[in-house]
XYZ file of N, CA and C in Angstrom:
642
model
N 14.554 -32.154 108.966
C 15.088 -32.472 110.420
C 14.890 -34.087 110.566
N 15.958 -34.798 110.982
C 15.905 -36.112 111.400
C 15.310 -36.371 112.793
N 14.532 -37.680 112.637
C 13.699 -37.895 113.888
C 14.470 -38.131 115.528
N 15.645 -38.499 115.234
C 16.264 -38.448 116.378
C 16.423 -36.654 117.151
N 16.562 -36.027 115.781
C 17.003 -34.479 116.290
C 15.938 -33.910 116.806
N 14.810 -34.375 116.064
C 13.350 -33.557 116.593
C 13.152 -33.873 117.837
N 13.295 -35.234 118.351
C 12.974 -35.645 119.387
C 13.844 -34.647 120.716
N 14.906 -34.613 120.295
C 16.019 -33.941 121.270
C 15.445 -32.548 121.620
N 15.080 -31.966 120.346
C 14.921 -30.681 120.543
C 13.499 -30.693 121.216
N 12.065 -31.726 120.869
C 11.265 -31.622 121.556
C 11.610 -31.464 123.332
N 12.047 -32.816 123.724
C 12.254 -33.015 124.921
C 13.157 -31.808 125.338
N 14.198 -31.002 125.364
C 14.464 -30.039 125.635
C 13.562 -28.631 125.591
N 12.880 -28.648 125.035
C 11.390 -27.419 125.016
C 10.732 -27.769 126.297
N 10.455 -29.175 126.079
C 9.501 -29.702 127.451
C 10.413 -29.544 128.871
N 11.624 -29.806 128.619
C 12.476 -29.514 129.923
C 12.655 -28.020 130.355
N 12.682 -27.191 129.294
C 12.701 -25.567 129.572
C 11.307 -25.253 130.509
N 10.488 -25.702 129.678
C 8.694 -25.623 130.362
C 9.159 -25.690 131.902
N 9.127 -27.440 131.901
C 9.276 -27.592 133.339
C 10.087 -27.033 134.480
N 11.438 -26.301 133.996
C 12.454 -25.688 134.511
C 11.644 -24.311 135.015
N 11.079 -23.776 133.870
C 10.470 -22.265 134.490
C 9.395 -22.410 135.019
N 8.870 -23.833 135.143
C 7.828 -23.990 136.258
C 8.291 -24.248 137.933
N 9.444 -24.622 137.474
C 9.943 -25.063 139.208
C 10.737 -23.585 139.602
N 11.273 -22.809 138.598
C 11.815 -21.555 139.078
C 10.535 -20.694 139.783
N 9.764 -20.875 139.317
C 8.557 -19.778 139.781
C 7.883 -20.214 140.454
N 7.630 -21.573 140.885
C 6.636 -22.431 141.864
C 6.888 -21.958 143.277
N 8.115 -21.652 143.729
C 8.110 -21.328 145.330
C 7.281 -19.948 145.812
N 7.048 -19.179 144.544
C 6.887 -17.887 144.614
C 5.060 -17.688 144.059
N 4.551 -18.849 143.514
C 2.966 -18.529 143.052
C 2.409 -18.259 144.096
N 1.517 -18.084 144.118
C 0.150 -17.612 145.238
C -0.645 -18.804 144.813
N -1.149 -19.310 146.284
C -2.008 -20.087 146.261
C -3.597 -19.918 147.218
N -4.578 -19.974 146.364
C -4.653 -20.665 145.175
C -3.991 -19.909 143.714
N -3.804 -20.436 142.564
C -3.004 -19.911 141.855
C -3.944 -19.768 140.757
N -3.939 -18.301 140.060
C -4.298 -18.023 138.843
C -4.384 -19.251 137.342
N -5.581 -19.674 136.947
C -5.281 -20.621 136.046
C -6.134 -20.556 134.868
N -6.638 -19.454 134.762
C -7.963 -19.225 133.539
C -8.043 -17.812 133.402
N -8.292 -17.308 132.217
C -8.296 -15.816 131.943
C -9.772 -15.854 131.029
N -10.359 -14.925 131.252
C -11.805 -14.787 130.116
C -11.103 -13.976 128.876
N -12.089 -13.715 127.755
C -11.576 -13.261 126.406
C -10.913 -11.936 126.723
N -11.132 -11.026 127.818
C -10.658 -9.729 127.877
C -9.190 -9.715 128.669
N -8.405 -11.148 128.940
C -7.323 -11.145 129.780
C -7.267 -11.170 131.186
N -8.849 -11.443 132.089
C -8.859 -11.266 133.223
C -9.140 -12.774 133.931
N -8.318 -12.763 134.925
C -8.479 -13.920 135.766
C -9.865 -14.314 136.011
N -10.396 -15.309 136.073
C -11.508 -16.016 136.191
C -11.509 -17.219 136.413
N -10.203 -18.323 136.728
C -10.330 -19.160 137.223
C -8.886 -19.550 138.111
N -9.051 -20.384 139.305
C -7.768 -20.729 140.221
C -7.402 -22.265 140.234
N -6.407 -22.646 140.370
C -5.996 -24.315 140.758
C -5.102 -24.181 141.795
N -4.635 -25.367 141.726
C -3.273 -25.694 142.848
C -2.191 -24.985 142.037
N -1.308 -24.683 142.786
C 0.277 -24.318 142.347
C 0.719 -25.179 141.247
N 0.729 -26.517 142.099
C 1.427 -27.589 141.281
C 0.632 -27.836 140.178
N -0.648 -28.220 139.987
C -1.527 -28.540 139.016
C -1.373 -27.177 137.820
N -0.862 -26.096 138.190
C -0.644 -25.154 137.062
C 0.858 -25.108 136.500
N 1.561 -25.694 137.512
C 3.000 -25.541 136.905
C 3.085 -26.864 136.025
N 2.310 -28.156 136.178
C 2.543 -29.284 135.343
C 1.718 -29.514 134.245
N 0.416 -28.794 134.314
C -0.267 -29.127 133.221
C 0.083 -28.898 131.707
N 0.829 -27.898 131.251
C 1.086 -27.751 129.984
C 2.441 -28.781 129.427
N 3.330 -28.942 130.741
C 4.402 -29.842 130.264
C 3.873 -31.344 129.874
N 3.029 -31.609 130.938
C 2.474 -32.812 130.974
C 1.821 -33.468 129.616
N 0.804 -31.798 129.067
C 0.363 -32.200 128.225
C 1.153 -32.504 126.705
N 2.234 -31.580 126.678
C 3.642 -31.569 125.947
C 3.705 -32.872 125.675
N 4.119 -33.573 126.834
C 4.477 -35.140 126.535
C 3.718 -35.924 125.980
N 2.498 -35.961 126.452
C 1.508 -36.671 125.752
C 1.486 -36.636 124.239
N 1.364 -35.083 124.137
C 1.053 -34.787 122.488
C 2.367 -35.201 121.845
N 3.825 -34.943 122.402
C 4.846 -35.885 121.852
C 4.898 -37.156 121.480
N 4.286 -37.921 122.612
C 4.132 -39.635 122.376
C 3.237 -39.901 121.237
N 1.947 -39.269 121.133
C 1.109 -39.187 120.227
C 2.361 -38.680 118.586
N 3.015 -37.943 118.531
C 3.575 -37.524 117.096
C 4.587 -38.787 117.209
N 5.155 -39.341 118.046
C 6.065 -40.521 117.887
C 5.214 -41.742 117.511
N 3.926 -41.838 118.183
C 3.158 -43.318 117.824
C 2.307 -43.187 116.469
N 1.651 -42.029 116.245
C 0.653 -42.196 115.109
C 1.278 -42.713 113.634
N 2.932 -42.168 113.390
C 3.117 -42.669 112.101
C 2.931 -44.071 111.810
N 3.664 -44.715 112.998
C 3.783 -46.755 112.972
C 2.277 -47.190 112.866
N 1.028 -46.134 112.928
C -0.153 -46.942 112.796
C -0.754 -46.380 111.425
N -0.181 -45.921 110.601
C -0.556 -45.545 109.609
C -0.776 -46.516 108.335
N -1.684 -46.488 107.579
C -1.714 -47.587 106.670
C -0.407 -47.534 105.316
N -0.420 -48.489 104.808
C 0.801 -48.652 103.793
C 0.620 -47.406 102.848
N -0.501 -46.952 102.231
C -0.627 -45.911 101.350
C -0.359 -44.332 101.998
N -0.677 -44.449 103.459
C -0.721 -43.327 103.870
C 0.547 -42.699 105.157
N 1.539 -43.411 104.783
C 2.424 -43.533 105.656
C 3.271 -41.906 105.746
N 4.169 -41.598 106.706
C 5.030 -40.518 106.614
C 6.228 -40.203 106.213
N 6.635 -41.614 105.599
C 8.027 -41.829 105.400
C 8.614 -40.837 104.212
N 7.815 -40.598 103.316
C 8.383 -39.576 102.395
C 8.486 -37.995 102.586
N 7.651 -37.759 103.842
C 7.720 -36.184 104.293
C 7.984 -36.187 105.648
N 8.735 -37.112 106.033
C 9.225 -37.299 107.612
C 9.748 -35.992 108.036
N 10.689 -35.305 107.288
C 11.104 -34.392 107.685
C 10.796 -33.114 108.075
N 9.742 -33.015 107.471
C 8.261 -32.210 107.386
C 7.820 -32.398 108.518
N 7.413 -33.434 108.768
C 6.410 -33.800 109.734
C 7.393 -33.847 111.212
N 8.502 -34.021 111.289
C 9.187 -33.675 112.197
C 9.447 -32.388 112.591
N 9.553 -31.142 111.535
C 9.544 -29.833 111.928
C 8.257 -29.633 112.582
N 7.230 -30.045 111.707
C 5.732 -29.664 112.503
C 5.601 -30.197 113.848
N 6.314 -31.166 114.336
C 6.217 -31.561 115.586
C 7.390 -30.469 116.556
N 8.294 -29.789 116.077
C 8.843 -29.205 116.692
C 8.189 -27.913 116.946
N 7.458 -27.514 115.840
C 6.662 -26.242 115.529
C 5.681 -26.040 116.851
N 5.083 -27.391 117.053
C 3.884 -27.401 118.101
C 4.454 -27.340 119.238
N 5.545 -28.255 119.659
C 6.122 -27.744 121.117
C 6.371 -26.617 121.144
N 6.990 -25.905 120.592
C 7.547 -24.662 120.341
C 6.331 -23.814 120.946
N 5.259 -23.728 120.139
C 3.989 -23.008 120.348
C 3.414 -23.065 121.797
N 3.535 -24.531 122.389
C 2.713 -24.822 123.664
C 4.041 -24.881 124.360
N 4.962 -24.539 124.296
C 6.272 -23.917 125.400
C 5.920 -22.274 125.369
N 5.573 -21.656 124.365
C 5.781 -20.310 124.426
C 4.613 -19.751 125.226
N 3.093 -20.449 124.763
C 2.237 -20.387 125.820
C 2.071 -20.725 127.016
N 2.961 -21.584 127.241
C 3.417 -22.026 128.725
C 4.073 -20.860 129.517
N 5.330 -20.200 128.798
C 5.883 -19.309 129.423
C 4.793 -17.884 129.507
N 3.985 -17.475 128.515
C 3.332 -16.628 128.609
C 2.347 -16.431 129.689
N 1.488 -17.809 129.852
C 0.645 -17.646 130.853
C 1.392 -18.045 132.472
N 2.226 -18.609 132.530
C 3.069 -19.013 133.747
C 3.526 -17.342 134.034
N 3.972 -16.553 133.256
C 4.387 -15.302 133.835
C 3.462 -14.610 134.177
N 2.149 -14.576 133.457
C 0.803 -13.917 134.141
C 0.169 -14.487 135.284
N 0.699 -15.585 135.529
C 0.267 -16.473 136.659
C 0.856 -15.823 138.048
N 2.249 -16.152 137.900
C 3.168 -15.503 138.691
C 3.102 -14.160 139.533
N 2.510 -13.334 138.142
C 2.091 -11.847 138.773
C 1.004 -11.704 139.361
N -0.055 -12.403 138.755
C -1.555 -12.239 139.422
C -1.856 -11.467 138.473
N -1.508 -11.424 137.137
C -1.799 -10.370 136.271
C -2.891 -11.067 134.935
N -3.050 -9.900 134.276
C -4.046 -10.075 133.280
C -2.927 -10.806 132.014
N -3.963 -11.517 131.501
C -3.366 -12.183 130.247
C -3.724 -11.752 129.190
N -2.617 -10.877 128.296
C -2.815 -10.147 127.116
C -3.405 -10.853 126.148
N -4.455 -10.722 125.731
C -4.753 -11.349 124.337
C -4.167 -11.239 123.238
N -3.926 -10.435 123.141
C -2.991 -9.927 121.883
C -1.707 -10.509 121.797
N -0.997 -10.887 122.615
C 0.474 -11.552 122.716
C 0.068 -13.088 122.299
N -1.159 -13.551 123.157
C -1.515 -15.084 122.891
C -2.093 -15.153 121.218
N -2.589 -14.395 120.769
C -3.098 -14.350 119.427
C -2.170 -14.196 118.512
N -1.304 -13.318 118.890
C 0.174 -13.369 117.976
C 0.990 -14.483 118.162
N 1.078 -15.147 118.958
C 1.797 -16.532 118.949
C 0.932 -17.517 118.124
N -0.178 -17.385 118.254
C -1.212 -18.545 117.368
C -1.018 -17.922 115.688
N -1.186 -16.710 115.784
C -1.018 -16.482 114.155
C 0.165 -16.875 113.648
N 1.499 -16.530 114.618
C 2.704 -16.505 114.024
C 2.739 -18.474 113.762
N 1.996 -19.145 114.662
C 2.070 -20.209 114.141
C 1.646 -20.432 112.995
N 0.481 -20.149 112.757
C -0.312 -20.107 111.415
C 0.473 -19.987 110.160
N 0.929 -19.052 110.543
C 1.874 -18.421 108.892
C 3.078 -19.731 108.933
N 4.008 -20.252 110.025
C 4.641 -20.962 109.900
C 3.996 -22.539 109.503
N 3.096 -22.617 109.851
C 2.494 -24.131 109.408
C 2.133 -23.857 107.908
N 1.887 -22.900 107.618
C 1.373 -22.364 106.135
C 2.917 -22.860 105.213
N 3.931 -22.438 105.459
C 4.794 -22.688 104.794
C 5.151 -24.173 105.021
N 5.151 -24.754 105.695
C 5.087 -26.417 105.489
C 3.822 -27.289 104.927
N 2.581 -26.819 105.220
C 1.574 -27.797 105.060
C 1.392 -28.081 103.550
N 1.867 -27.286 102.633
C 1.957 -27.903 101.054
C 2.690 -29.027 100.912
N 3.962 -28.891 101.928
C 4.480 -30.455 101.857
C 4.330 -31.285 102.344
N 3.083 -31.446 103.006
C 2.602 -32.799 103.541
C 1.637 -33.740 102.601
N 2.141 -34.979 102.629
C 1.233 -35.553 101.791
C 0.156 -36.395 102.682
N -0.572 -37.254 101.920
C -1.851 -37.783 102.365
C -1.519 -38.526 103.609
N -1.969 -38.192 104.718
C -2.058 -39.235 105.845
C -3.247 -38.683 106.673
N -3.483 -39.543 107.702
C -4.631 -39.221 108.822
C -4.187 -38.352 109.654
N -3.031 -37.632 109.857
C -3.085 -37.084 111.224
C -2.854 -35.771 110.948
N -2.015 -35.045 109.928
C -1.848 -33.772 109.884
C -2.186 -33.400 108.526
N -2.911 -32.039 108.558
C -3.452 -31.650 107.481
C -4.820 -31.299 107.394
N -5.136 -31.041 105.861
C -6.718 -30.818 105.621
C -7.074 -32.159 105.480
N -7.698 -32.738 106.239
C -8.206 -34.291 106.231
C -9.498 -34.257 106.101
N -9.955 -34.096 104.915
C -11.526 -34.260 104.581
C -11.699 -35.671 103.668
N -13.097 -35.897 103.480
C -13.368 -37.209 102.638
C -12.523 -37.115 101.216
N -12.569 -35.933 100.896
C -12.507 -35.674 99.481
C -10.796 -35.348 99.070
N -10.095 -34.915 100.279
C -8.586 -34.928 100.132
C -8.219 -36.178 100.263
N -8.694 -37.230 101.126
C -7.997 -38.449 101.280
C -8.394 -39.358 100.540
N -9.366 -39.209 99.495
C -9.901 -39.897 98.541
C -9.054 -39.554 97.444
N -8.519 -38.809 97.287
C -7.940 -38.237 95.650
C -6.511 -37.526 96.153
N -5.231 -38.051 95.756
C -4.189 -37.137 96.028
C -4.026 -35.832 95.233
N -4.637 -35.876 94.100
C -4.262 -34.843 93.545
C -4.987 -33.583 94.120
N -6.255 -33.885 94.645
C -7.077 -33.001 95.538
C -6.240 -32.587 96.603
N -5.582 -33.581 97.439
C -4.895 -33.616 98.493
C -3.881 -32.463 98.060
N -3.137 -32.920 97.300
C -1.894 -31.607 96.926
C -2.521 -30.337 96.440
N -3.467 -30.119 95.948
C -4.013 -28.632 95.410
C -4.476 -28.089 96.496
N -5.484 -28.376 97.398
C -5.767 -27.972 98.752
C -4.711 -27.744 99.560
N -3.790 -28.349 99.634
C -2.635 -27.726 100.719
C -1.771 -26.839 100.335
N -1.554 -26.827 98.947
C -1.106 -26.118 98.499
C -1.630 -24.398 98.412
N -2.829 -24.358 97.950
C -3.539 -23.070 98.241
C -3.752 -23.069 100.071
N -4.224 -23.955 100.467
C -3.892 -23.693 101.900
C -2.664 -23.151 102.923
N -1.699 -23.395 102.133
C -0.481 -23.023 102.818
C -0.228 -21.546 102.460
N -0.359 -21.096 101.356
C -0.774 -19.612 100.962
C -1.350 -19.070 101.563
N -2.774 -19.441 101.915
C -3.714 -18.683 102.681
C -3.187 -18.266 103.945
N -2.439 -19.745 104.798
C -2.354 -19.432 105.905
C -0.887 -18.679 106.185
N -0.279 -18.586 105.645
C 0.918 -17.862 105.550
C 0.344 -16.264 105.638
N -0.547 -15.901 104.362
C -0.947 -14.227 104.305
C -1.621 -14.244 105.585
N -2.683 -14.972 106.155
C -3.382 -14.343 107.276
C -2.364 -14.686 108.365
N -1.699 -15.673 108.581
C -1.269 -15.589 109.949
C 0.089 -14.439 109.812
N 0.386 -14.110 108.812
C 1.022 -12.957 109.029
C 0.560 -11.351 109.073
N -0.620 -11.498 108.742
C -1.545 -10.063 108.558
C -2.298 -10.234 110.138
N -2.669 -11.522 110.483
C -3.066 -11.498 111.748
C -2.185 -10.851 112.872
N -0.735 -11.130 113.004
C 0.188 -10.687 113.681
C 0.071 -9.621 114.012
N 0.471 -8.711 113.005
C 0.112 -7.051 112.742
C -1.040 -6.748 112.952
N -2.332 -7.189 113.046
C -3.597 -6.604 113.184
C -3.764 -6.955 114.666
N -3.311 -7.739 115.006
C -3.385 -8.219 116.550
C -2.469 -7.298 117.438
N -1.514 -7.370 117.064
C -0.537 -6.497 117.961
C -0.905 -4.618 117.757
N -1.659 -4.425 117.010
C -2.098 -3.175 116.563
C -3.638 -2.883 117.449
N -4.091 -4.010 118.040
C -5.102 -3.837 118.762
C -6.376 -4.621 118.029
N -6.411 -5.417 117.132
C -7.606 -6.215 116.930
C -8.330 -6.886 117.961
N -9.477 -6.915 118.197
C -10.228 -7.285 119.399
C -10.314 -8.751 119.128
N -10.559 -9.252 120.012
C -10.283 -10.940 120.712
C -11.143 -11.510 119.764
N -12.701 -11.244 119.684
C -13.420 -12.140 118.651
C -13.203 -11.728 117.298
N -12.858 -11.052 116.864
C -12.184 -10.491 115.330
C -11.261 -11.457 115.273
N -9.980 -11.834 116.009
C -8.838 -12.705 115.873
C -9.279 -14.195 115.559
N -10.192 -14.648 116.721
C -10.655 -15.811 116.895
C -11.458 -15.964 115.432
N -12.478 -15.339 115.085
C -13.264 -15.653 114.026
C -11.945 -15.745 112.855
N -11.340 -14.945 112.669
C -10.399 -14.792 111.505
C -9.482 -16.248 111.472
N -9.100 -16.826 112.675
C -8.635 -17.964 112.588
C -9.651 -18.887 112.374
N -10.722 -19.166 112.938
C -11.630 -20.267 112.277
C -11.999 -19.951 110.869
N -12.292 -19.042 110.392
C -12.677 -19.214 108.648
C -11.455 -19.392 108.082
N -10.265 -18.932 108.351
C -9.119 -19.444 107.701
C -8.617 -20.936 107.593
N -8.987 -21.588 108.834
C -8.817 -22.745 108.770
C -10.251 -23.588 108.216
N -11.426 -23.286 108.196
C -12.287 -23.794 107.418
C -12.391 -23.658 105.755
N -11.922 -22.549 105.330
C -12.037 -22.486 103.711
C -11.296 -23.288 102.954
N -10.266 -24.426 103.522
C -9.619 -25.647 102.715
C -10.282 -26.438 102.923
N -11.552 -26.496 103.992
C -12.325 -27.601 104.133
C -13.435 -27.429 102.857
N -13.920 -26.598 102.845
C -14.866 -25.903 101.656
C -14.067 -26.268 100.146
N -13.028 -25.899 100.329
C -12.245 -25.748 99.154
C -12.072 -27.145 98.643
N -11.808 -28.070 99.230
C -11.598 -29.545 99.012
C -12.548 -30.109 98.618
N -13.778 -29.799 98.893
C -14.671 -30.658 98.040
C -15.566 -29.834 96.635
N -14.792 -28.882 96.620
C -15.069 -28.255 95.074
C -14.024 -28.562 94.310
N -12.912 -28.784 94.495
C -11.560 -28.969 93.879
C -12.099 -30.488 93.379
N -12.292 -31.541 94.344
C -12.810 -32.912 94.277
C -13.763 -33.096 93.067
N -14.882 -32.249 93.063
C -15.890 -32.328 92.304
C -15.168 -31.898 90.837
N -14.580 -30.872 91.094
C -13.894 -30.506 89.161
C -12.691 -31.987 88.907
N -12.079 -32.494 89.474
C -11.214 -33.349 89.322
C -11.838 -34.605 89.086
N -12.598 -34.858 90.075
C -13.498 -36.284 89.454
C -14.665 -36.202 88.418
N -14.953 -34.987 88.100
C -15.819 -34.291 86.970
C -17.477 -34.642 87.396
N -17.814 -34.455 88.717
C -19.122 -34.376 89.623
C -19.920 -33.280 88.926
N -21.006 -33.568 88.421
C -22.220 -32.643 88.619
C -22.123 -31.727 89.770
């Protein structure tokens, strides 16, 4: 995906999020539910305007970072060689945030519980899609498993990201199924954290093997 296309798609997603907020705004309660606990019960309130604008503004800021960061990369760590993947990841992140915004705004509008299983299903799906792309990411300071060992050695980076991609696709798809079947919140959360941490540990051992360290 070209950078111009990615920007257009991302701006459209942010625009849709703002439009959804604008449609719901007149009928939102005041104060408006803005936070839920692990069981999906409301435990925080804020002004309707704050709730409507929070996620879209965050999306704009993150999009700005996505655009700016590649220009700040050192020569050997630029994203030029995998720019299309970078742009797809940018769209994927914006899509996840937009979907979460719709989910939370709907719960806010109805002053209803926020079903954790739907939220975690979205995150697990995002994890699986990220796994599909992460193996194509090359050494950089912004995206991927950025440890001292992957950044120090390109071979280590490539091996770790290829294995991380396979792991994340498997865990993401399994997580979607298990979460929709009723996997408790803390099990889903733990599964995500462990799956994200495994490649970090893996990178150290791959580096030791590649570098011939005792």
